[in-house]
mmCIF file of C-alpha atoms and ligand atoms in Angstrom:
data_model
loop_
_atom_site.group_PDB
_atom_site.id
_atom_site.type_symbol
_atom_site.label_atom_id
_atom_site.label_comp_id
_atom_site.label_asym_id
_atom_site.label_seq_id
_atom_site.Cartn_x
_atom_site.Cartn_y
_atom_site.Cartn_z
ATOM 1 C CA MET H 236 26.358 19.536 21.556
ATOM 2 C CA LYS H 237 23.437 19.928 23.939
ATOM 3 C CA ASN H 238 21.692 17.006 22.469
ATOM 4 C CA ILE H 239 24.796 14.530 22.799
ATOM 5 C CA ARG H 240 25.041 15.707 26.481
ATOM 6 C CA PHE H 241 21.543 15.245 26.689
ATOM 7 C CA GLY H 242 21.913 11.598 25.109
ATOM 8 C CA ALA H 243 24.703 10.801 27.769
ATOM 9 C CA VAL H 244 22.484 11.666 30.477
ATOM 10 C CA CYS H 245 19.814 9.389 29.217
ATOM 11 C CA ALA H 246 22.525 6.776 28.403
ATOM 12 C CA ALA H 247 23.684 6.775 32.085
ATOM 13 C CA ALA H 248 20.170 6.675 33.398
ATOM 14 C CA ALA H 249 19.434 3.756 30.944
ATOM 15 C CA LEU H 250 22.320 1.832 31.782
ATOM 16 C CA ALA H 251 21.496 2.110 35.549
ATOM 17 C CA VAL H 252 18.005 0.783 34.877
ATOM 18 C CA ALA H 253 19.521 -1.994 32.960
ATOM 19 C CA GLY H 254 22.006 -2.887 35.866
ATOM 20 C CA ILE H 255 25.134 -1.888 33.625
ATOM 21 C CA ALA H 256 28.007 0.353 34.794
ATOM 22 C CA TRP H 257 29.047 3.037 32.535
ATOM 23 C CA SER H 258 31.888 5.535 32.831
ATOM 24 C CA GLY H 259 31.263 7.850 29.890
ATOM 25 C CA GLY H 260 33.016 10.221 27.793
ATOM 26 C CA ALA H 261 33.706 10.749 24.134
ATOM 27 C CA GLN H 262 36.949 10.046 22.691
ATOM 28 C CA ALA H 263 38.721 10.022 19.319
ATOM 29 C CA ALA H 264 38.298 6.630 17.428
ATOM 30 C CA GLU H 265 39.296 4.960 14.360
ATOM 31 C CA TYR H 266 35.683 4.345 13.526
ATOM 32 C CA VAL H 267 32.682 6.310 14.120
ATOM 33 C CA ILE H 268 29.036 4.902 13.908
ATOM 34 C CA LYS H 269 26.420 7.529 13.542
ATOM 35 C CA LEU H 270 23.127 5.820 15.042
ATOM 36 C CA SER H 271 20.292 7.887 13.647
ATOM 37 C CA HIS H 272 16.759 7.432 14.931
ATOM 38 C CA VAL H 273 13.320 9.076 14.841
ATOM 39 C CA VAL H 274 11.919 8.678 18.223
ATOM 40 C CA SER H 275 12.534 10.325 21.629
ATOM 41 C CA PRO H 276 15.571 9.190 23.909
ATOM 42 C CA GLN H 277 12.971 8.162 26.572
ATOM 43 C CA THR H 278 11.360 5.292 24.482
ATOM 44 C CA PRO H 279 12.496 1.795 24.271
ATOM 45 C CA LYS H 280 14.369 2.158 21.058
ATOM 46 C CA GLY H 281 15.984 5.610 22.214
ATOM 47 C CA LYS H 282 17.168 4.020 25.470
ATOM 48 C CA ALA H 283 18.479 0.737 23.659
ATOM 49 C CA ALA H 284 20.279 3.031 21.304
ATOM 50 C CA ASP H 285 22.004 5.025 23.961
ATOM 51 C CA ILE H 286 22.834 1.840 25.934
ATOM 52 C CA PHE H 287 24.561 0.577 22.814
ATOM 53 C CA ALA H 288 26.470 3.456 22.405
ATOM 54 C CA GLN H 289 27.601 3.610 25.942
ATOM 55 C CA LEU H 290 28.753 0.005 25.812
ATOM 56 C CA VAL H 291 30.793 0.139 22.662
ATOM 57 C CA ASN H 292 32.359 3.679 23.852
ATOM 58 C CA GLU H 293 33.385 2.064 27.052
ATOM 59 C CA ARG H 294 34.536 -1.196 25.757
ATOM 60 C CA LEU H 295 36.216 -0.232 22.349
ATOM 61 C CA GLN H 296 37.593 3.036 23.414
ATOM 62 C CA GLY H 297 39.962 4.438 20.852
ATOM 63 C CA LYS H 298 38.803 2.156 18.258
ATOM 64 C CA VAL H 299 34.972 2.535 17.781
ATOM 65 C CA ARG H 300 32.962 5.567 18.758
ATOM 66 C CA VAL H 301 29.017 5.557 18.700
ATOM 67 C CA GLU H 302 27.304 8.843 18.408
ATOM 68 C CA VAL H 303 23.378 8.634 18.692
ATOM 69 C CA PHE H 304 21.304 11.190 16.935
ATOM 70 C CA PRO H 305 17.526 10.996 18.119
ATOM 71 C CA SER H 306 14.216 12.487 16.981
ATOM 72 C CA SER H 307 14.924 12.640 13.289
ATOM 73 C CA GLN H 308 17.751 15.233 14.029
ATOM 74 C CA LEU H 309 20.101 13.483 11.429
ATOM 75 C CA TYR H 310 17.741 11.637 8.912
ATOM 76 C CA ASP H 311 14.221 10.411 8.750
ATOM 77 C CA ASP H 312 13.892 6.513 8.491
ATOM 78 C CA ASN H 313 13.659 6.375 4.653
ATOM 79 C CA LYS H 314 16.215 8.938 4.108
ATOM 80 C CA VAL H 315 18.631 7.149 6.552
ATOM 81 C CA MET H 316 18.269 3.841 4.544
ATOM 82 C CA GLU H 317 19.084 5.329 1.395
ATOM 83 C CA ALA H 318 22.073 7.229 2.953
ATOM 84 C CA MET H 319 23.339 3.932 4.227
ATOM 85 C CA ARG H 320 23.112 2.031 1.080
ATOM 86 C CA LEU H 321 24.802 4.847 -0.912
ATOM 87 C CA SER H 322 27.655 5.516 1.822
ATOM 88 C CA ARG H 323 31.191 4.322 0.764
ATOM 89 C CA SER H 324 33.201 5.321 3.982
ATOM 90 C CA LYS H 325 35.225 2.687 5.364
ATOM 91 C CA THR H 326 35.730 4.688 8.681
ATOM 92 C CA VAL H 327 32.359 6.567 9.292
ATOM 93 C CA GLY H 328 29.418 4.100 9.436
ATOM 94 C CA LEU H 329 25.718 4.795 9.400
ATOM 95 C CA MET H 330 23.396 2.642 11.711
ATOM 96 C CA ALA H 331 19.610 2.921 12.404
ATOM 97 C CA ALA H 332 16.774 1.147 13.677
ATOM 98 C CA PRO H 333 13.802 1.949 11.594
ATOM 99 C CA SER H 334 10.476 0.187 12.205
ATOM 100 C CA LEU H 335 9.979 -3.159 10.448
ATOM 101 C CA SER H 336 7.261 -1.265 8.275
ATOM 102 C CA LYS H 337 9.807 0.646 6.566
ATOM 103 C CA PHE H 338 11.854 -2.116 4.997
ATOM 104 C CA VAL H 339 9.394 -2.851 2.169
ATOM 105 C CA LYS H 340 11.653 -1.809 -0.746
ATOM 106 C CA PHE H 341 14.285 -3.828 0.885
ATOM 107 C CA SER H 342 12.521 -7.106 1.895
ATOM 108 C CA GLY H 343 9.054 -7.995 0.821
ATOM 109 C CA GLN H 344 9.504 -10.708 3.488
ATOM 110 C CA LEU H 345 9.639 -8.330 6.419
ATOM 111 C CA GLN H 346 5.931 -7.228 5.520
ATOM 112 C CA ALA H 347 4.867 -10.196 7.537
ATOM 113 C CA PHE H 348 5.284 -8.327 10.709
ATOM 114 C CA ASP H 349 2.892 -5.541 9.678
ATOM 115 C CA LEU H 350 0.006 -8.199 9.387
ATOM 116 C CA PRO H 351 -2.742 -7.242 11.468
ATOM 117 C CA PHE H 352 -3.447 -9.624 14.410
ATOM 118 C CA LEU H 353 -0.635 -11.810 13.409
ATOM 119 C CA PHE H 354 0.694 -11.619 16.888
ATOM 120 C CA ASP H 355 -1.324 -12.164 20.056
ATOM 121 C CA SER H 356 1.334 -10.645 22.248
ATOM 122 C CA ILE H 357 5.065 -9.656 22.364
ATOM 123 C CA GLY H 358 5.934 -12.993 23.467
ATOM 124 C CA ASP H 359 4.776 -14.192 20.153
ATOM 125 C CA VAL H 360 6.965 -11.780 18.140
ATOM 126 C CA HIS H 361 10.025 -13.129 20.165
ATOM 127 C CA LYS H 362 9.245 -16.424 19.314
ATOM 128 C CA LEU H 363 9.574 -15.427 15.635
ATOM 129 C CA VAL H 364 12.511 -13.077 15.890
ATOM 130 C CA ASP H 365 14.315 -15.538 18.055
ATOM 131 C CA HIS H 366 13.737 -18.402 15.519
ATOM 132 C CA PRO H 367 16.014 -19.166 12.422
ATOM 133 C CA VAL H 368 13.016 -18.290 10.321
ATOM 134 C CA ALA H 369 13.671 -14.659 11.063
ATOM 135 C CA ASP H 370 16.794 -14.731 8.863
ATOM 136 C CA LYS H 371 14.984 -15.495 5.794
ATOM 137 C CA MET H 372 13.319 -12.120 6.187
ATOM 138 C CA THR H 373 16.353 -10.464 6.794
ATOM 139 C CA ASP H 374 18.620 -12.377 4.160
ATOM 140 C CA PRO H 375 17.551 -10.026 1.115
ATOM 141 C CA LEU H 376 18.878 -6.917 3.017
ATOM 142 C CA LYS H 377 22.489 -7.778 2.451
ATOM 143 C CA SER H 378 22.305 -7.501 -1.343
ATOM 144 C CA LYS H 379 20.669 -4.128 -0.773
ATOM 145 C CA GLY H 380 23.401 -2.687 1.183
ATOM 146 C CA LEU H 381 22.070 -3.396 4.388
ATOM 147 C CA ARG H 382 23.152 -5.658 7.306
ATOM 148 C CA ALA H 383 20.585 -6.583 10.050
ATOM 149 C CA LEU H 384 22.078 -6.703 13.481
ATOM 150 C CA GLY H 385 19.095 -7.274 15.621
ATOM 151 C CA PHE H 386 15.225 -7.033 16.358
ATOM 152 C CA TRP H 387 14.188 -4.259 18.734
ATOM 153 C CA ASP H 388 10.721 -4.110 20.320
ATOM 154 C CA ASN H 389 8.472 -1.203 20.749
ATOM 155 C CA GLY H 390 5.157 -2.732 21.608
ATOM 156 C CA MET H 391 1.664 -3.659 20.240
ATOM 157 C CA LYS H 392 -0.419 -0.701 18.681
ATOM 158 C CA VAL H 393 -3.414 1.119 19.859
ATOM 159 C CA PHE H 394 -5.656 3.421 17.620
ATOM 160 C CA SER H 395 -6.265 7.276 18.127
ATOM 161 C CA ILE H 396 -8.862 9.474 16.972
ATOM 162 C CA LYS H 397 -9.941 13.018 16.975
ATOM 163 C CA GLY H 398 -13.745 12.578 16.880
ATOM 164 C CA PRO H 399 -17.050 11.823 18.658
ATOM 165 C CA LYS H 400 -16.502 8.535 19.790
ATOM 166 C CA PRO H 401 -13.740 5.963 19.971
ATOM 167 C CA LEU H 402 -13.015 3.647 17.106
ATOM 168 C CA MET H 403 -14.758 0.432 17.850
ATOM 169 C CA ASP H 404 -17.448 -0.528 15.204
ATOM 170 C CA VAL H 405 -16.127 -1.294 11.802
ATOM 171 C CA PRO H 406 -16.462 0.145 9.389
ATOM 172 C CA ASP H 407 -18.862 2.633 10.675
ATOM 173 C CA ASP H 408 -16.228 4.409 12.967
ATOM 174 C CA PHE H 409 -13.679 4.684 10.381
ATOM 175 C CA ASN H 410 -15.926 5.641 7.442
ATOM 176 C CA GLY H 411 -14.819 9.212 6.351
ATOM 177 C CA MET H 412 -11.726 9.292 8.908
ATOM 178 C CA LYS H 413 -8.233 9.686 7.481
ATOM 179 C CA PHE H 414 -5.261 8.073 9.260
ATOM 180 C CA ARG H 415 -1.636 8.643 9.295
ATOM 181 C CA ILE H 416 0.215 5.300 8.428
ATOM 182 C CA GLN H 417 3.839 4.650 8.016
ATOM 183 C CA SER H 418 5.297 3.775 4.658
ATOM 184 C CA SER H 419 3.750 0.286 4.689
ATOM 185 C CA ASP H 420 1.442 -0.993 1.968
ATOM 186 C CA VAL H 421 0.096 -3.679 4.379
ATOM 187 C CA HIS H 422 -0.983 -0.638 6.760
ATOM 188 C CA SER H 423 -2.492 0.879 3.901
ATOM 189 C CA GLU H 424 -4.753 -2.086 3.109
ATOM 190 C CA MET H 425 -5.479 -2.780 6.710
ATOM 191 C CA ILE H 426 -7.093 0.938 7.094
ATOM 192 C CA LYS H 427 -8.903 0.576 3.920
ATOM 193 C CA ALA H 428 -10.030 -2.845 5.108
ATOM 194 C CA LEU H 429 -11.352 -1.231 8.472
ATOM 195 C CA GLY H 430 -13.338 1.414 6.344
ATOM 196 C CA GLY H 431 -10.801 4.407 6.833
ATOM 197 C CA THR H 432 -8.586 6.244 4.134
ATOM 198 C CA PRO H 433 -4.675 5.949 4.727
ATOM 199 C CA GLN H 434 -2.208 8.616 4.408
ATOM 200 C CA LYS H 435 1.553 7.908 4.788
ATOM 201 C CA LEU H 436 3.511 10.482 6.577
ATOM 202 C CA PRO H 437 6.945 10.775 8.080
ATOM 203 C CA PHE H 438 7.011 10.263 11.858
ATOM 204 C CA LYS H 439 8.275 13.706 12.491
ATOM 205 C CA GLU H 440 5.018 15.201 10.851
ATOM 206 C CA VAL H 441 2.335 13.133 12.840
ATOM 207 C CA TYR H 442 1.828 15.518 15.685
ATOM 208 C CA THR H 443 1.481 18.668 13.522
ATOM 209 C CA ALA H 444 -1.000 16.808 11.052
ATOM 210 C CA LEU H 445 -3.017 15.432 13.716
ATOM 211 C CA GLY H 446 -3.045 19.052 15.580
ATOM 212 C CA GLN H 447 -4.129 20.660 12.252
ATOM 213 C CA GLY H 448 -6.555 17.856 11.102
ATOM 214 C CA VAL H 449 -4.536 17.043 8.043
ATOM 215 C CA VAL H 450 -5.460 13.664 9.392
ATOM 216 C CA ASP H 451 -8.059 12.449 12.150
ATOM 217 C CA GLY H 452 -6.026 9.591 13.800
ATOM 218 C CA GLN H 453 -3.152 7.250 13.810
ATOM 219 C CA GLU H 454 -2.033 4.131 15.163
ATOM 220 C CA ASN H 455 1.203 3.673 17.231
ATOM 221 C CA ALA H 456 3.040 2.029 20.162
ATOM 222 C CA TRP H 457 2.411 3.536 23.896
ATOM 223 C CA SER H 458 5.761 5.161 24.165
ATOM 224 C CA ASN H 459 5.388 7.079 20.818
ATOM 225 C CA VAL H 460 2.132 8.370 21.684
ATOM 226 C CA TYR H 461 3.057 9.588 25.099
ATOM 227 C CA SER H 462 6.617 11.001 24.238
ATOM 228 C CA LYS H 463 5.119 12.810 21.037
ATOM 229 C CA LYS H 464 2.093 14.063 22.806
ATOM 230 C CA PHE H 465 -0.274 12.510 20.347
ATOM 231 C CA HIS H 466 -2.885 12.096 23.162
ATOM 232 C CA GLU H 467 -2.944 15.934 23.721
ATOM 233 C CA VAL H 468 -4.350 16.499 20.236
ATOM 234 C CA GLN H 469 -6.591 13.225 20.060
ATOM 235 C CA ASP H 470 -9.938 12.654 21.682
ATOM 236 C CA TYR H 471 -10.285 8.884 22.193
ATOM 237 C CA ILE H 472 -7.539 6.012 22.284
ATOM 238 C CA THR H 473 -8.833 2.388 21.502
ATOM 239 C CA VAL H 474 -6.577 -0.254 23.008
ATOM 240 C CA SER H 475 -6.796 -2.459 19.884
ATOM 241 C CA ASN H 476 -3.249 -4.119 19.970
ATOM 242 C CA HIS H 477 -4.113 -4.962 16.573
ATOM 243 C CA SER H 478 -0.353 -5.320 15.383
ATOM 244 C CA TYR H 479 2.894 -5.019 16.285
ATOM 245 C CA LEU H 480 5.469 -1.897 16.096
ATOM 246 C CA GLY H 481 9.098 -3.261 16.090
ATOM 247 C CA TYR H 482 12.430 -2.182 14.540
ATOM 248 C CA LEU H 483 15.394 -3.722 12.778
ATOM 249 C CA LEU H 484 18.904 -2.448 13.804
ATOM 250 C CA VAL H 485 20.770 -2.147 10.638
ATOM 251 C CA VAL H 486 24.051 -0.772 9.484
ATOM 252 C CA SER H 487 25.516 -0.055 6.038
ATOM 253 C CA GLU H 488 26.874 -3.304 4.888
ATOM 254 C CA GLN H 489 30.118 -1.747 3.142
ATOM 255 C CA PHE H 490 31.108 -0.240 6.491
ATOM 256 C CA TRP H 491 30.397 -3.492 8.226
ATOM 257 C CA SER H 492 32.048 -6.047 6.164
ATOM 258 C CA ASN H 493 35.288 -3.708 6.124
ATOM 259 C CA LEU H 494 35.609 -3.769 10.073
ATOM 260 C CA PRO H 495 38.150 -6.101 11.827
ATOM 261 C CA ALA H 496 36.502 -9.466 12.796
ATOM 262 C CA GLU H 497 37.280 -9.048 16.382
ATOM 263 C CA ILE H 498 35.386 -5.406 16.314
ATOM 264 C CA ARG H 499 32.383 -7.175 14.631
ATOM 265 C CA THR H 500 32.249 -9.614 17.384
ATOM 266 C CA GLU H 501 32.284 -6.941 20.105
ATOM 267 C CA LEU H 502 29.857 -4.869 18.406
ATOM 268 C CA GLU H 503 27.587 -7.970 18.131
ATOM 269 C CA LYS H 504 27.993 -8.600 21.805
ATOM 270 C CA ALA H 505 26.885 -5.088 22.761
ATOM 271 C CA VAL H 506 23.655 -5.500 20.275
ATOM 272 C CA LYS H 507 22.682 -8.545 22.260
ATOM 273 C CA GLU H 508 23.004 -6.661 25.417
ATOM 274 C CA ALA H 509 21.255 -3.642 24.302
ATOM 275 C CA THR H 510 18.521 -5.764 22.533
ATOM 276 C CA MET H 511 17.890 -7.752 25.937
ATOM 277 C CA ALA H 512 17.659 -4.298 27.780
ATOM 278 C CA ASN H 513 15.684 -3.089 25.034
ATOM 279 C CA ARG H 514 12.963 -5.771 25.678
ATOM 280 C CA ARG H 515 12.634 -4.907 29.308
ATOM 281 C CA PHE H 516 12.192 -1.091 28.570
ATOM 282 C CA ALA H 517 9.416 -1.820 26.149
ATOM 283 C CA ALA H 518 7.727 -4.056 28.554
ATOM 284 C CA GLU H 519 7.877 -1.181 31.196
ATOM 285 C CA ALA H 520 6.764 1.458 28.396
ATOM 286 C CA ASP H 521 3.759 -0.654 27.472
ATOM 287 C CA SER H 522 2.045 -0.381 30.827
ATOM 288 C CA GLY H 523 3.678 2.697 32.311
ATOM 289 C CA ASP H 524 3.292 5.125 29.087
ATOM 290 C CA ARG H 525 -0.496 3.922 28.920
ATOM 291 C CA LEU H 526 -0.790 5.151 32.489
ATOM 292 C CA LYS H 527 0.902 8.391 31.968
ATOM 293 C CA VAL H 528 -1.448 9.148 29.065
ATOM 294 C CA GLU H 529 -4.451 8.306 31.164
ATOM 295 C CA GLN H 530 -3.360 10.301 33.916
ATOM 296 C CA ALA H 531 -2.566 13.228 31.854
ATOM 297 C CA GLY H 532 -6.368 13.430 30.970
ATOM 298 C CA PHE H 533 -6.335 14.530 27.260
ATOM 299 C CA ALA H 534 -7.516 11.665 25.224
ATOM 300 C CA LYS H 535 -9.816 9.050 26.841
ATOM 301 C CA VAL H 536 -8.648 5.264 26.899
ATOM 302 C CA VAL H 537 -10.824 2.911 25.992
ATOM 303 C CA ASP H 538 -10.285 -1.123 26.266
ATOM 304 C CA MET H 539 -11.541 -3.160 23.027
ATOM 305 C CA PRO H 540 -14.145 -5.954 24.004
ATOM 306 C CA VAL H 541 -13.149 -9.074 22.798
ATOM 307 C CA GLU H 542 -16.208 -9.417 20.359
ATOM 308 C CA LYS H 543 -15.274 -6.193 18.671
ATOM 309 C CA ARG H 544 -11.707 -7.506 18.456
ATOM 310 C CA LYS H 545 -13.035 -10.471 16.573
ATOM 311 C CA ALA H 546 -14.885 -8.152 14.174
ATOM 312 C CA TRP H 547 -11.726 -6.273 13.259
ATOM 313 C CA ARG H 548 -9.686 -9.449 12.751
ATOM 314 C CA GLN H 549 -12.543 -10.569 10.636
ATOM 315 C CA VAL H 550 -12.562 -7.466 8.375
ATOM 316 C CA THR H 551 -8.761 -7.479 8.138
ATOM 317 C CA MET H 552 -8.378 -11.170 7.066
ATOM 318 C CA SER H 553 -8.282 -10.244 3.472
ATOM 319 C CA VAL H 554 -4.789 -8.239 3.987
ATOM 320 C CA GLU H 555 -2.843 -11.336 4.500
ATOM 321 C CA ASP H 556 -4.271 -12.936 1.040
ATOM 322 C CA LYS H 557 -3.277 -9.807 -0.702
ATOM 323 C CA PHE H 558 0.273 -10.129 0.493
ATOM 324 C CA ARG H 559 0.899 -13.917 0.403
ATOM 325 C CA ASP H 560 2.630 -13.851 -2.789
ATOM 326 C CA GLU H 561 5.002 -10.689 -1.947
ATOM 327 C CA ILE H 562 5.859 -12.159 1.700
ATOM 328 C CA GLY H 563 6.114 -15.752 0.310
ATOM 329 C CA ALA H 564 3.623 -18.417 0.635
ATOM 330 C CA ASP H 565 6.102 -20.907 2.112
ATOM 331 C CA LEU H 566 7.592 -18.472 4.462
ATOM 332 C CA LEU H 567 4.146 -17.296 5.612
ATOM 333 C CA LYS H 568 3.334 -20.815 6.274
ATOM 334 C CA GLU H 569 6.327 -21.412 8.206
ATOM 335 C CA ILE H 570 5.899 -18.147 10.437
ATOM 336 C CA HIS H 571 2.249 -19.505 11.340
ATOM 337 C CA GLN H 572 3.752 -22.632 12.235
ATOM 338 C CA VAL H 573 6.278 -20.911 14.385
ATOM 339 C CA LEU H 574 3.738 -18.787 16.119
ATOM 340 C CA ASP H 575 1.419 -21.664 16.639
ATOM 341 C CA ASN H 576 3.818 -23.868 18.319
HETATM 342 C C1 LMR T 731 6.383 5.806 13.221
HETATM 343 O O1 LMR T 731 6.847 6.117 12.112
HETATM 344 O O2 LMR T 731 5.242 5.757 13.700
HETATM 345 C C2 LMR T 731 7.294 4.867 14.006
HETATM 346 O O3 LMR T 731 8.091 4.093 13.064
HETATM 347 C C3 LMR T 731 8.173 5.726 14.579
HETATM 348 C C4 LMR T 731 9.103 4.749 15.378
HETATM 349 O O4 LMR T 731 10.351 4.698 15.032
HETATM 350 O O5 LMR T 731 8.951 4.041 16.395
#
């Protein structure tokens, strides 16, 4: 209850920033959507989830109620996808926005988003997700019981480390170091190419794993570093912007296809509005949360010189070759064409 109230406060604040009016209030409804995510409500995903919930709760009062469960309160990402796939309820639906890196079991194509140095900026990411080619990456999900509703941003990732110096020279600075990664095989190969040892761990375990030295470092976007206090247990952060952290908002296909068409249309409209707000929140967090980390004075933030970036790009080029078949050679070609235009 306390968390729902906290979520409502965050939602009202987020809506105000997004310029959308909200009147709030929980009501009984014909359909309930439980939206589960793993990050803090103050992050771009957390705020977008709250906005979506409040838009729906206001516009579809009595018909649909969305309840948001942040910070892995309900499920972690891998568990929520299984729960969504198994769920048979026609009135209570599960929704989540796991990171794109967590969909490998359901769409080999989505692994393209994890490739190091594929995107030079978030502008590049938007070129891809706003292009019809993105549908080819999400289409396989339907037959696995998941319906894709929208792509949400976090941002480009940076690398943090507990150690004597920032991660800069490859492979030397990675040698002998263990890095927490998400459940992505692309990330695993990337860490190995950089010279380090990867270890897959759920997001909720990262802070403790860093603090107890189970792993030496991790990669993430600024809002996650700041909101989960990773910078307090790390010595250096290298602004590598080496790959993208973004999300796919998904809902259980069974629940979705049972909803009346006019409700689906309203929900899709709310997703679009929340997506636009999410992009603004992500852009703000990218610079704002970096600044907060710098001001906190725990980990030292180090920018990456162009020639070092070139060296990282060079040593990780083999990763794309390794995943070309799983992603699909033709699809990968198309993705590059979209990005080059
Ligand atoms: C992570 O596991 O590092 C991220 O996927 C968490 C998130 O959802 O941003």
